[in-house]
Amino acid sequence: MRRLLLRALLPAITPLLLLAVWQVAAVRVDNRIILPPMMDVLHLIIHPTEDLLSMGSLLSNITISLARVMAGYLLAVVLAVTIGITMGYYRPLFRTFSLFFALFRPIPPLAWVPLVLAWFGVASFATLAGLEYGLWYMYLNNLKISMVFIIFIGGFYPVLTSTIQGVQSVRTTLLDSARVLGAGEMAIFTKVLLPAAAPAIVTGMRIGLGVAWMCLVSAEMLPGSLSGIGYLITHAFTVARTDVVIAGMISIGVVGAAIDFIFRFFEERTFSWQRRSR
Amino acid sequence: MAMKNGSILEIAGLTKNYCAENGSIVHALQGIDLDIAANDFVCVVGPSGCGKSTLLRIMAGLDRQTDGVARYLGKPIDRPTPQIGMVFQEYSLLPWRTVIDNVGLGPEFAKVPKRQRLLLATEFLQLVGLERFAHAYPHELSGGMRQRVAIARALANDPDVLLMDEPFGALDAHTRILLQKELLSIWERHRKTIVFVTHSVDEAIFLADRICVMSGTSGRIMEMIDVTMPRPRERSNPFYGQLAERILRMLEGEVVKMGVL
C-alpha cells in the first residue's frame, strides 16, 4: 500500500517542484510579461473554453490544430508505410530510392517554409475542393495546404525509416518457412511481413506523430493562419500576453504527452509477443 | 537400395557457386548426384559450411542452383511447393500467432476453411503431444516443444517429402534423443520421405536408412552409406560404434583439409 502510494507520488515530484519554483520566481520578478504568476496561467488552463484575445478558446484552437496535424500525419503514415514496406522488401527499390530519401531527410521541416509558401501560398483544402462559402468552407479553409505539407514532412520520415527497418529485420526463416508452406506473394505481405514489422511501424508512427505535433507551431506561423494553438502563442507574444503563451505551451505539451501515452498503451497490449520472444 | 523407378527426388549434376564477400567464387556444391526413394530416410552429414544446407534449400525450391537439376516426381523443382515441406533449426514459428494458428498456417495459405483447418491443426498437435498448448504462444514453449510444433506444422500440409535442416541442432542432448525417437515413430506411421541434415554423426546413424557424407572442401558427396542395422537401434550395438568411428574419421580428415583446426 505504501509502495503503491510512493509509485504514484514519484512522477509528481518534479512538476510540483517546478510549480513551486515558478511561484516563488514570479513573485520575485514581479513582471507579468517576463514571468506571469502561476495562478494566472492555471486559471486559463482550468477554463479552456474561455475566449482569449478574441481568437476563440484554448480548446477550440487545440481542436483546429489537432485537425491540421491529423490531416498531415495521416497522409504521411499512408505514404510512408506503403513506400516503406515495398522498399524494405524489394532490394532493388531500396537501392534506387534510399539515396533520394536520405538527401531530403536532414532538411528541417521549418526550412521548407519559404518554398512551400511560394508553391501553395494561402491556398487551403477549401480551394482544392472549389468551395468559396458555407460550413465546409469554414472548416476546410483552416486546413492550409502549406501547413499540412510542413506537418506531413515532419511525420513522414520517422514512419518511413522505421517501416523499412522493421521489414528488413524480419527473420529470413519466417519468410522461408511461409514460402515452403505455400504462401503466395500477397500472403507473405499480409500474413508475415506486415505483422512482423508492425511493432516497428507503430513505434515509427508514435515518433512521427510526436514530430508532426512539434511542427505545428512553425506551420501555424505561416501567413494565412488566424487560428490554432501555435498561432495563438505567436499572437499572444506580440500583444505581450505571456500568460497565454505559457498556457498554450502547456496545452501543446499535455496533448503531445497524451497522444504518446495512448500509443504506448496500445503498443504494449498488442505487441507483448515481441518483448517476450527476444 | 534406392531403385530408379521408386525415386521421389532425383538430383543430377547439381552445382551451386556463389560470390563471397571478397569477390572470390565459392563452390558450395559440385556435381551432386543423389536419388532418394519414396519413404526413405536419408541423412546428410558433413562439416559446417560443406553446402549441406544449400543442398536442402535447393530441394525446397528456396535457392536456385547454378547448374544441374533437382526433380520431384520427375518435375524440376523451381519454387517451393506444399508437397515438399521443410523444418528449420529454429525461429520459424510466427511469434505473434498461437501454436494452433501456427500449425494451421499451411492450410490457411491453401484457403482451407477455418473450421476444417482448426480440426486439422488439432489432429497434428495431438500427434506431437502438444494439444494442451494449442493456445499458447511460441515464446511460452521450450525449445523442444517449439520444434515439435514446427514438425506438426510441416506435417499439417501433408507433404510427400519432409526436408529437415538441423531441426534438433539447438536442443539439449536429452530432448534431442527424445525428439529423434518421436520423429522415427511419426515417420514409421506416416511414411514420409525424409531428408535430414545434421552435423551429428550419432544422430545420422540413429535415424537414417542411408547416410550421405559430404566433403567439407569440394562440395561433393564423399560416400553414401547404407545403414542396415535393425530398428529400433541401440546405441550399445557394436555396429553403431564402428560406423560412427568410420564416418567421424572421414570427417576429421575433411576438417583438417579445410584448415579449420
CSV table of C-alpha atoms in Angstrom, one decimal, chain B residues 95-212:
chain,number,residue,atom,x,y,z
B,95,PRO,CA,5.8,-15.3,-32.7
B,96,TRP,CA,2.5,-13.4,-32.8
B,97,ARG,CA,0.4,-16.4,-33.6
B,98,THR,CA,-0.7,-19.1,-31.1
B,99,VAL,CA,0.5,-22.6,-31.5
B,100,ILE,CA,-2.7,-23.8,-33.2
B,101,ASP,CA,-2.7,-20.9,-35.6
B,102,ASN,CA,0.9,-21.7,-36.5
B,103,VAL,CA,0.1,-25.3,-37.2
B,104,GLY,CA,-2.8,-24.3,-39.4
B,105,LEU,CA,-0.7,-21.9,-41.5
B,106,GLY,CA,-0.2,-24.2,-44.5
B,107,PRO,CA,-3.9,-25.0,-44.8
B,108,GLU,CA,-4.6,-21.3,-44.3
B,109,PHE,CA,-2.4,-20.4,-47.3
B,110,ALA,CA,-4.2,-23.1,-49.2
B,111,LYS,CA,-7.5,-21.3,-48.3
B,112,VAL,CA,-8.9,-24.3,-46.3
B,113,PRO,CA,-12.0,-23.0,-44.4
B,114,LYS,CA,-11.3,-22.1,-40.7
B,115,ARG,CA,-13.3,-24.9,-39.1
B,116,GLN,CA,-11.6,-27.6,-41.1
B,117,ARG,CA,-8.2,-26.1,-40.6
B,118,LEU,CA,-8.6,-26.0,-36.8
B,119,LEU,CA,-9.6,-29.7,-36.8
B,120,LEU,CA,-6.5,-30.5,-39.0
B,121,ALA,CA,-4.2,-28.4,-36.8
B,122,THR,CA,-5.6,-30.1,-33.6
B,123,GLU,CA,-5.0,-33.5,-35.1
B,124,PHE,CA,-1.4,-32.8,-35.8
B,125,LEU,CA,-0.9,-31.1,-32.5
B,126,GLN,CA,-2.1,-34.3,-30.9
B,127,LEU,CA,0.4,-36.2,-33.0
B,128,VAL,CA,3.3,-34.4,-31.3
B,129,GLY,CA,1.5,-34.4,-27.9
B,130,LEU,CA,1.0,-30.7,-27.6
B,131,GLU,CA,-2.8,-30.3,-27.8
B,132,ARG,CA,-2.8,-28.8,-24.3
B,133,PHE,CA,-0.7,-25.9,-25.6
B,134,ALA,CA,-2.9,-25.1,-28.6
B,135,HIS,CA,-3.5,-21.5,-27.4
B,136,ALA,CA,0.0,-20.8,-26.0
B,137,TYR,CA,2.4,-18.5,-27.9
B,138,PRO,CA,5.8,-19.8,-29.1
B,139,HIS,CA,7.7,-17.8,-26.6
B,140,GLU,CA,5.9,-19.7,-23.8
B,141,LEU,CA,7.2,-23.0,-25.0
B,142,SER,CA,10.6,-24.7,-24.5
B,143,GLY,CA,12.9,-25.2,-27.5
B,144,GLY,CA,11.9,-28.8,-27.8
B,145,MET,CA,8.2,-28.0,-27.8
B,146,ARG,CA,8.7,-25.3,-30.4
B,147,GLN,CA,10.4,-27.8,-32.7
B,148,ARG,CA,7.5,-30.3,-32.2
B,149,VAL,CA,5.2,-27.5,-33.3
B,150,ALA,CA,7.3,-26.8,-36.3
B,151,ILE,CA,7.2,-30.5,-37.2
B,152,ALA,CA,3.4,-30.6,-36.7
B,153,ARG,CA,3.1,-27.5,-38.9
B,154,ALA,CA,5.1,-29.1,-41.7
B,155,LEU,CA,3.0,-32.3,-41.5
B,156,ALA,CA,-0.3,-30.5,-41.4
B,157,ASN,CA,0.4,-29.6,-45.0
B,158,ASP,CA,0.5,-33.3,-45.8
B,159,PRO,CA,3.8,-33.1,-47.8
B,160,ASP,CA,5.3,-36.2,-49.5
B,161,VAL,CA,8.8,-35.1,-48.6
B,162,LEU,CA,10.0,-33.6,-45.4
B,163,LEU,CA,13.3,-31.7,-45.5
B,164,MET,CA,14.8,-31.0,-42.1
B,165,ASP,CA,17.7,-28.6,-41.6
B,166,GLU,CA,19.4,-29.5,-38.3
B,167,PRO,CA,16.0,-29.4,-36.6
B,168,PHE,CA,17.3,-30.6,-33.3
B,169,GLY,CA,20.6,-28.7,-33.5
B,170,ALA,CA,19.7,-26.1,-30.9
B,171,LEU,CA,18.3,-28.6,-28.3
B,172,ASP,CA,19.9,-30.1,-25.3
B,173,ALA,CA,21.1,-33.8,-25.6
B,174,HIS,CA,18.3,-35.3,-23.7
B,175,THR,CA,15.5,-33.5,-25.6
B,176,ARG,CA,17.3,-34.3,-28.8
B,177,ILE,CA,17.2,-38.0,-28.3
B,178,LEU,CA,13.6,-37.9,-27.2
B,179,LEU,CA,12.6,-36.0,-30.4
B,180,GLN,CA,14.7,-38.4,-32.6
B,181,LYS,CA,12.5,-41.2,-31.3
B,182,GLU,CA,9.3,-39.3,-31.8
B,183,LEU,CA,10.3,-38.4,-35.3
B,184,LEU,CA,11.1,-42.1,-36.1
B,185,SER,CA,7.7,-43.1,-34.8
B,186,ILE,CA,6.0,-40.4,-36.9
B,187,TRP,CA,7.9,-41.4,-40.0
B,188,GLU,CA,7.1,-45.1,-39.5
B,189,ARG,CA,3.3,-44.3,-39.2
B,190,HIS,CA,3.0,-41.7,-41.9
B,191,ARG,CA,5.6,-43.0,-44.3
B,192,LYS,CA,7.0,-39.7,-45.4
B,193,THR,CA,10.3,-39.3,-47.3
B,194,ILE,CA,12.7,-37.5,-45.1
B,195,VAL,CA,15.9,-35.7,-45.9
B,196,PHE,CA,17.6,-34.7,-42.7
B,197,VAL,CA,20.7,-32.5,-42.5
B,198,THR,CA,22.7,-32.8,-39.3
B,199,HIS,CA,26.3,-32.3,-38.2
B,200,SER,CA,25.9,-35.1,-35.6
B,201,VAL,CA,27.1,-38.5,-36.8
B,202,ASP,CA,25.4,-40.1,-33.9
B,203,GLU,CA,22.0,-38.6,-34.9
B,204,ALA,CA,22.5,-39.7,-38.5
B,205,ILE,CA,23.2,-43.3,-37.6
B,206,PHE,CA,20.2,-43.4,-35.2
B,207,LEU,CA,17.8,-42.1,-37.8
B,208,ALA,CA,18.9,-42.9,-41.4
B,209,ASP,CA,18.4,-45.6,-43.9
B,210,ARG,CA,21.2,-44.0,-45.8
B,211,ILE,CA,23.8,-41.5,-44.8
B,212,CYS,CA,25.2,-39.1,-47.4
